[in-house]
Coordinates of C-alpha atoms in Angstrom, one line a residue:
X21 CA 4.3 42.9 -54.6
X22 CA 3.1 45.3 -51.7
X23 CA -0.2 43.8 -52.0
X24 CA 1.2 40.3 -51.5
X25 CA 3.4 41.1 -48.3
X26 CA 0.2 42.9 -47.1
X27 CA -1.8 39.7 -47.4
X28 CA 1.1 37.8 -45.8
X29 CA 1.7 39.6 -42.8
X30 CA -1.9 40.0 -42.3
X31 CA -2.2 36.1 -42.3
X32 CA 1.1 35.5 -39.9
X33 CA -0.9 38.3 -37.5
X34 CA -4.1 36.3 -37.9
X35 CA -1.9 33.4 -36.8
X36 CA -0.3 34.3 -34.2
X37 CA -3.5 36.0 -32.5
X38 CA -5.4 32.5 -33.0
X39 CA -1.9 30.4 -31.3
X40 CA -1.7 33.2 -28.4
X41 CA -5.9 32.3 -28.0
X42 CA -5.2 28.9 -27.7
X43 CA -2.7 29.0 -25.8
X44 CA -4.3 31.8 -23.3
X45 CA -7.3 29.4 -23.0
X46 CA -5.7 25.7 -22.2
X47 CA -3.9 27.9 -19.2
X48 CA -7.3 29.1 -18.3
X49 CA -8.7 25.6 -18.4
X50 CA -5.8 24.0 -16.6
X51 CA -6.0 26.6 -13.7
X52 CA -9.6 26.2 -13.3
X53 CA -9.5 22.3 -13.3
X54 CA -6.4 22.5 -11.1
X55 CA -8.2 25.5 -8.5
X56 CA -11.1 22.7 -8.7
X57 CA -8.9 19.6 -7.7
X58 CA -7.6 21.9 -4.6
X59 CA -11.1 22.7 -3.8
X60 CA -12.0 19.0 -3.2
X61 CA -8.6 17.6 -1.8
X62 CA -6.9 20.4 -0.2
X63 CA -3.7 21.7 -1.1
X64 CA -1.0 19.4 0.2
X65 CA 3.2 19.6 1.4
X66 CA 5.1 17.8 2.8
X67 CA 8.4 19.5 4.5
X68 CA 11.4 18.2 5.5
X69 CA 13.2 19.5 9.1
X70 CA 16.4 18.2 10.7
X71 CA 16.1 17.1 14.0
X72 CA 17.7 20.0 15.7
X73 CA 14.5 22.1 14.5
X74 CA 12.4 23.2 16.7
X75 CA 8.5 23.6 16.2
X76 CA 8.6 27.2 16.8
X77 CA 11.2 27.5 13.8
X78 CA 10.2 24.6 11.4
X79 CA 9.0 27.3 9.1
X80 CA 12.6 28.9 8.2
X81 CA 15.4 27.0 6.3
X82 CA 13.2 24.1 4.7
X83 CA 12.9 22.9 2.0
X84 CA 8.9 22.3 1.0
X85 CA 7.5 20.3 -1.7
X86 CA 4.2 20.9 -3.1
X87 CA 1.9 17.9 -5.1
X88 CA -2.1 17.4 -5.3
X89 CA -2.7 13.4 -4.0
X90 CA -5.6 12.1 -6.3
X91 CA -6.5 8.4 -5.7
X92 CA -7.5 7.5 -8.8
X93 CA -6.8 3.6 -9.6
X94 CA -9.7 1.3 -9.6
X95 CA -12.3 0.5 -6.8
X96 CA -12.2 -2.6 -4.9
X97 CA -15.2 -3.6 -2.5
X98 CA -14.2 -3.4 0.9
X99 CA -17.2 -5.8 2.7
X100 CA -14.6 -8.3 2.6
X101 CA -11.6 -6.7 3.6
X102 CA -13.8 -4.5 6.5
X103 CA -15.2 -8.1 7.9
X104 CA -11.5 -9.4 8.1
X105 CA -10.3 -6.0 10.0
X106 CA -13.1 -6.0 12.1
X107 CA -12.6 -9.7 13.0
X108 CA -9.1 -8.6 13.7
X109 CA -9.9 -5.3 16.0
X110 CA -12.5 -7.3 18.2
X111 CA -10.6 -10.3 18.5
X112 CA -7.3 -8.6 19.9
X113 CA -8.4 -5.7 22.6
X114 CA -4.6 -4.8 23.0
X115 CA -4.2 -3.9 19.8
X116 CA -5.6 -0.2 19.2
X117 CA -3.9 -0.5 15.8
X118 CA -3.0 -3.5 13.5
X119 CA 0.7 -3.1 14.3
X120 CA 0.1 -2.6 18.4
X121 CA 0.5 -6.4 18.5
X122 CA 4.4 -5.6 17.7
X123 CA 5.5 -2.7 18.4
X124 CA 4.2 -3.3 22.4
X125 CA 7.2 -2.1 23.8
X126 CA 7.7 0.7 21.8
X127 CA 4.3 2.0 22.5
X128 CA 5.3 1.8 26.4
X129 CA 8.4 3.9 25.6
X130 CA 6.8 6.7 24.0
X131 CA 4.4 6.7 26.9
X132 CA 7.1 7.5 29.1
X133 CA 8.2 10.1 26.8
X134 CA 5.5 12.4 27.6
X135 CA 2.8 11.8 25.4
X136 CA -0.4 13.2 26.1
X137 CA -3.8 12.0 26.6
X138 CA -5.8 13.1 23.4
X139 CA -8.1 16.1 24.6
X140 CA -11.3 17.7 23.0
X141 CA -9.4 19.6 20.2
X142 CA -8.7 15.7 18.5
X143 CA -12.9 15.9 17.3
X144 CA -12.1 16.0 13.7
X145 CA -10.7 12.1 14.6
X146 CA -13.4 11.3 16.8
X147 CA -15.8 11.9 13.8
X148 CA -14.0 9.8 11.6
X149 CA -14.1 6.3 14.0
X150 CA -18.0 7.6 15.4
X151 CA -19.1 9.4 18.9
X152 CA -21.9 6.8 19.3
X153 CA -20.6 3.5 18.4
X154 CA -16.5 3.6 18.7
X155 CA -14.8 1.4 16.1
X156 CA -11.7 0.9 14.9
X157 CA -10.0 3.5 12.9
X158 CA -10.1 1.1 9.6
X159 CA -13.5 0.5 9.9
X160 CA -14.7 3.6 10.4
X161 CA -12.6 4.6 7.0
X162 CA -13.9 1.2 5.4
X163 CA -17.6 2.2 6.1
X164 CA -17.5 5.5 4.1
X165 CA -15.5 4.6 1.3
X166 CA -14.2 1.9 -1.4
X167 CA -10.5 1.0 -0.5
X168 CA -8.1 1.4 -4.0
X169 CA -5.2 1.8 -2.9
X170 CA -5.2 0.9 0.9
X171 CA -5.9 -2.9 0.6
X172 CA -3.0 -3.9 -1.5
X173 CA -1.1 -2.8 1.6
X174 CA -2.6 -4.7 4.4
X175 CA 0.0 -7.2 4.5
X176 CA 0.2 -9.2 7.9
X177 CA 2.4 -12.2 6.7
X178 CA 6.0 -12.4 8.5
X179 CA 9.0 -11.4 6.6
X180 CA 11.1 -14.1 4.8
X181 CA 14.0 -13.3 5.8
X182 CA 15.6 -10.9 8.9
X183 CA 16.6 -7.5 7.5
X184 CA 16.7 -5.2 10.3
X185 CA 14.1 -3.6 11.9
X186 CA 13.0 0.4 11.8
X187 CA 12.0 2.8 14.8
X188 CA 9.7 5.7 14.2
X189 CA 6.3 7.5 15.2
X190 CA 3.5 9.6 14.3
X191 CA 2.1 12.5 15.4
X192 CA -1.0 14.7 14.1
X193 CA -1.6 18.6 14.3
X194 CA -5.2 18.8 14.0
X195 CA -4.9 22.8 14.3
X196 CA -2.7 22.6 11.1
X197 CA -4.1 19.5 9.5
X198 CA -0.3 18.0 9.7
X199 CA 1.2 14.9 10.0
X200 CA 4.3 14.7 11.7
X201 CA 6.6 11.7 11.1
X202 CA 9.2 11.1 13.3
X203 CA 12.2 8.5 11.8
X204 CA 14.0 7.4 15.1
X205 CA 16.3 4.6 14.2
X206 CA 17.2 1.3 12.6
X207 CA 18.5 -1.7 14.4
X208 CA 20.4 -4.7 12.9
X209 CA 20.2 -4.1 9.2
X210 CA 22.5 -6.7 6.9
X211 CA 25.8 -5.3 6.0
X212 CA 25.8 -4.3 2.0
X213 CA 29.5 -3.2 1.7
X214 CA 32.5 -5.2 2.0
X215 CA 33.5 -3.4 4.7
X216 CA 30.8 -5.3 6.7
X217 CA 28.8 -2.0 7.1
X218 CA 26.2 -0.2 4.9
X219 CA 25.1 3.6 4.6
X220 CA 21.8 3.5 5.6
X221 CA 19.0 6.1 4.6
X222 CA 15.4 6.3 5.0
X223 CA 13.5 7.4 1.2
X224 CA 9.7 8.4 2.9
X225 CA 6.8 8.7 0.3
X226 CA 3.1 9.4 1.1
X227 CA 1.5 6.6 -1.5
X228 CA -0.2 7.0 -3.8
X229 CA 2.1 9.9 -5.0
X230 CA 5.2 8.7 -5.6
X231 CA 7.3 12.1 -6.8
X232 CA 7.7 13.7 -3.9
X233 CA 9.7 12.1 -2.0
X234 CA 11.7 13.1 0.9
X235 CA 14.9 11.1 1.9
X236 CA 17.1 11.2 6.1
X237 CA 20.7 12.1 6.0
X238 CA 23.0 9.4 5.0
X239 CA 24.3 7.2 8.1
X240 CA 28.3 6.4 7.4
X241 CA 29.3 2.7 8.2
X242 CA 26.8 1.4 10.4
X243 CA 24.4 -1.0 10.8
X244 CA 22.4 0.1 13.6
X245 CA 21.7 4.3 12.4
X246 CA 20.1 6.7 14.3
X247 CA 18.4 9.3 12.4
X248 CA 15.9 11.3 14.6
X249 CA 14.5 13.7 11.8
X250 CA 11.2 15.1 11.6
X251 CA 8.9 15.5 8.9
X252 CA 5.6 17.5 8.1
X253 CA 3.2 16.6 5.8
X254 CA 0.9 19.8 6.2
X255 CA -2.3 20.5 4.5
X256 CA -3.3 16.6 5.1
X257 CA -7.1 16.1 6.9
X258 CA -7.9 13.4 9.5
X259 CA -10.0 12.2 6.7
X260 CA -7.8 12.9 3.5
X261 CA -5.1 11.0 5.5
X262 CA -7.5 7.6 5.8
X263 CA -6.7 7.0 1.8
X264 CA -2.5 7.6 2.8
X265 CA -0.3 4.7 2.8
X266 CA 3.1 5.3 4.8
X267 CA 6.1 3.9 2.8
X268 CA 9.4 3.8 4.7
X269 CA 12.1 2.2 2.4
X270 CA 15.6 1.8 3.9
X271 CA 18.9 2.0 1.3
X272 CA 22.3 1.9 1.4
X273 CA 23.8 4.4 -0.1
X274 CA 26.7 3.8 -3.0
X275 CA 28.7 6.5 -4.4
X276 CA 29.3 5.0 -7.8
X277 CA 26.1 2.5 -8.0
X278 CA 23.2 2.0 -7.9
X279 CA 21.8 2.4 -4.3
X280 CA 21.1 -1.1 -2.6
X281 CA 17.3 -1.9 -1.0
X282 CA 17.3 -3.1 2.0
X283 CA 14.4 -3.4 3.3
X284 CA 10.8 -1.6 3.3
X285 CA 7.9 -0.8 5.4
X286 CA 3.8 0.1 4.5
X287 CA 1.8 1.3 6.5
X288 CA -1.6 2.1 5.8
X289 CA -2.9 5.0 7.7
X290 CA -6.3 3.9 8.1
X291 CA -4.8 1.4 10.3
X292 CA -3.9 4.0 12.8
X293 CA -5.0 5.9 16.0
X294 CA -3.7 9.1 15.4
X295 CA -4.8 10.6 18.6
X296 CA -2.7 8.3 20.3
X297 CA 0.9 9.7 19.0
X298 CA 1.7 5.9 18.6
X299 CA 5.4 4.4 18.3
X300 CA 5.9 1.5 16.2
X301 CA 8.9 -1.0 16.0
X302 CA 8.6 -2.7 12.2
X303 CA 10.2 -5.2 10.8
X304 CA 11.7 -4.5 7.4
X305 CA 10.7 -6.8 4.6
X306 CA 12.7 -7.2 2.0
X307 CA 12.3 -6.3 -1.6
X308 CA 10.8 -9.9 -3.7
X309 CA 13.4 -11.5 -5.5
X310 CA 11.1 -13.8 -7.5
X311 CA 9.3 -12.0 -9.9
X312 CA 6.1 -13.9 -10.2
X313 CA 4.2 -11.2 -8.4
X314 CA 1.6 -11.2 -5.3
X315 CA -2.3 -12.5 -5.6
X316 CA -5.1 -11.0 -3.2
X317 CA -7.6 -13.3 -2.4
X318 CA -10.4 -13.5 0.2
X319 CA -11.5 -17.1 1.5
X320 CA -15.1 -17.7 3.5
X321 CA -16.9 -20.8 4.7
X322 CA -20.7 -21.1 5.8
X323 CA -21.4 -24.6 7.1
X324 CA -24.8 -24.3 7.6
X325 CA -24.9 -24.6 3.9
X326 CA -21.3 -26.4 2.9
X327 CA -20.1 -23.8 0.8
X328 CA -16.7 -22.3 0.5
X329 CA -16.2 -19.3 -1.4
X330 CA -12.7 -18.5 -3.2
X331 CA -12.7 -14.5 -4.2
X332 CA -9.6 -13.3 -6.5
X333 CA -9.7 -9.7 -6.3
X334 CA -6.2 -8.9 -7.8
X335 CA -2.7 -9.5 -8.6
X336 CA 0.3 -6.8 -8.6
X337 CA 3.8 -6.9 -9.9
X338 CA 3.1 -10.3 -12.3
X339 CA 6.2 -11.6 -14.3
X340 CA 6.4 -10.3 -17.2
X341 CA 5.9 -13.0 -20.1
X342 CA 5.3 -11.3 -23.8
X343 CA 7.9 -10.0 -25.6
X344 CA 5.9 -6.3 -24.9
X345 CA 6.8 -6.7 -21.0
X346 CA 3.8 -7.3 -20.5
X347 CA 1.3 -10.3 -19.7
X348 CA -2.1 -11.5 -20.6
X349 CA -3.1 -13.1 -16.8
X350 CA -5.7 -15.3 -16.3
X351 CA -6.6 -17.4 -12.9
X352 CA -7.0 -20.8 -13.2
X353 CA -8.1 -22.9 -10.1
X354 CA -8.4 -26.3 -9.0
X355 CA -11.1 -27.6 -6.1
X356 CA -8.9 -31.0 -4.6
X357 CA -9.5 -33.8 -2.6
X358 CA -5.6 -35.4 -1.3
X359 CA -4.1 -35.0 -5.2
X360 CA -7.3 -36.0 -6.8
X361 CA -8.5 -33.1 -9.4
X362 CA -12.3 -32.4 -8.4
X363 CA -13.4 -29.0 -10.2
X364 CA -12.5 -26.5 -12.2
X365 CA -13.0 -22.6 -12.3
X366 CA -11.2 -19.8 -14.2
X367 CA -11.4 -16.1 -14.7
X368 CA -11.4 -14.1 -17.6
X369 CA -8.2 -13.2 -19.5
X370 CA -6.9 -9.3 -18.9
X371 CA -4.6 -8.1 -21.8
X372 CA -1.4 -6.4 -21.6
X373 CA -1.2 -5.8 -17.9
X374 CA 1.2 -7.0 -15.0
X375 CA -1.2 -5.5 -12.0
X376 CA -4.9 -7.0 -13.1
X377 CA -8.4 -6.3 -10.8
X378 CA -10.3 -9.5 -11.5
X379 CA -12.9 -9.1 -8.7
X380 CA -13.9 -12.9 -9.4
X381 CA -15.7 -15.1 -7.2
X382 CA -15.8 -18.7 -7.5
X383 CA -17.9 -21.1 -4.9
X384 CA -17.7 -24.8 -4.3
X385 CA -19.7 -27.6 -2.0
X386 CA -17.4 -29.0 0.5
X387 CA -18.9 -30.8 3.9
X388 CA -17.7 -29.6 6.9
X389 CA -16.4 -33.2 7.4
X390 CA -13.8 -32.6 4.7
X391 CA -13.2 -29.0 4.6
X392 CA -10.1 -29.9 6.4
X393 CA -8.7 -32.4 3.9
X394 CA -9.5 -30.4 0.2
X395 CA -7.2 -27.4 -1.0
X396 CA -7.1 -24.8 -3.7
X397 CA -4.7 -24.8 -6.4
X398 CA -4.6 -21.1 -7.7
X399 CA -2.7 -20.9 -10.5
X400 CA -2.1 -17.1 -12.8
X401 CA -1.5 -17.9 -16.1
X402 CA -0.4 -16.0 -18.9
X403 CA -2.2 -16.4 -22.2
X404 CA -1.1 -16.9 -25.8
X405 CA -2.9 -17.3 -29.1
X406 CA -0.5 -19.3 -30.5
X407 CA 1.6 -22.2 -28.3
X408 CA 0.5 -23.5 -24.9
X409 CA -0.6 -21.4 -22.0
X410 CA 2.5 -20.5 -19.4
X411 CA 2.3 -20.3 -15.6
X412 CA 3.6 -17.2 -14.0
X413 CA 2.7 -18.4 -10.8
X414 CA 0.9 -20.2 -7.6
X415 CA -0.4 -21.2 -4.5
X416 CA -1.7 -24.1 -2.6
X417 CA -4.6 -22.7 -0.2
X418 CA -4.6 -26.0 2.2
X419 CA -5.3 -26.5 5.6
X420 CA -2.1 -28.6 6.4
X421 CA 0.0 -28.7 3.4
X422 CA -0.2 -25.3 1.7
X423 CA 2.6 -23.8 -0.2
X424 CA 3.4 -21.6 2.1
X425 CA 2.9 -20.4 6.0
X426 CA 1.3 -17.9 5.2
X427 CA -1.5 -19.8 2.7
X428 CA -1.8 -22.6 5.2
X429 CA -2.6 -20.1 7.9
X430 CA -5.1 -18.7 5.9
X431 CA -6.9 -21.4 5.2
X432 CA -7.0 -22.1 9.0
X433 CA -8.0 -18.5 9.5
X434 CA -11.2 -19.3 7.6
X435 CA -12.2 -22.7 8.9
X436 CA -11.8 -21.2 12.8
X437 CA -13.5 -17.9 11.5
X438 CA -16.8 -19.4 9.9
X439 CA -19.0 -17.3 7.9
X440 CA -16.8 -14.6 8.1
X441 CA -14.5 -13.1 4.9
X442 CA -10.6 -13.5 5.4
X443 CA -9.0 -11.5 2.8
X444 CA -4.8 -12.1 2.6
X445 CA -2.1 -11.2 0.1
X446 CA 0.1 -14.1 -1.1
X447 CA 3.4 -14.2 -2.9
X448 CA 3.2 -16.5 -5.9
X449 CA 5.8 -19.8 -6.2
X450 CA 6.9 -20.6 -9.6
X451 CA 6.3 -24.1 -9.1

């Protein structure tokens, strides 16, 4: 009896020791991995400060959110997107960022508030832009790396309905590698409550990180709120910010139900010249009511050899068609002259996903004199092994009778800018 107890105790002791060793090894490896990620990306944190807080006292009585923001989404080539942004920056000399055209008045107002001219301490930003050949900040970013997240939010289309505007400003502290965001006010927000008003607040995220969110205070019973709140994102070198997208989402607070979405703004920071301390008035875009999703495409036409090239880059938020809540999407493209279909192409099928990355190009021979008469019928389909394939959504790219203003403008931009690749997001239509 005693011998058996001794053996049992020995086995339990050895098992406990092995378990402790395994736990210690796991913690050590995990710590080394995090330390290595910190060395590569730097430690980042976001801080919210009330409007009453001063710069000297912002380290007191503030809440801090630490997190590691690593970009791990599939990469997409930036050659086509770079050509579009280069065209935009050269054709609009007044625009120091793609958003400046819609924020000209606000930019002038921010200058009147006492913004200083960038000094020599902004050398970090100058290195990103290029000192010998100054270019658009987004171009400097595109020349050095591929885009995985940023291109998803470069969208110049007009809002489908008016849901108000938001006023905010950006500043960068080069000495402390800190992005400073000030949310100033909103105006002409829609009423979400029975009283004819709303209780708006703003949720702030720096994508791709969605876990660490900051929020402004709720402004009660108003459609023109004034927040005047400042947020500090610490530990962000200027190069790291080039792969971040500022997401401002305005909600209406409800005490007894889910908060209603009013509208949102996505601003890729690679499009912003932070040395200018820009101020923006941005039109809020309503949440998508249709569940079809969106498709990122590019168009390019070469008159010399009469080649029309359509590139299908990726899709996002596609409508689920299968029981498992997913779809098996592929894209079918028809070249049309009037109502007559001439040539068909299609991509491979991507299984069980609502956000496929196609990266597929199709070329068609179209004479220059016919380029204004033809169109491309682009259909995103759900593949089914049994039964007929279902339509998820479609767009018609054409110069005259496109499926929407965005599709028509995309085609016209391709014609007016031959040999250049024009990239555009399109909302899929159900029919």
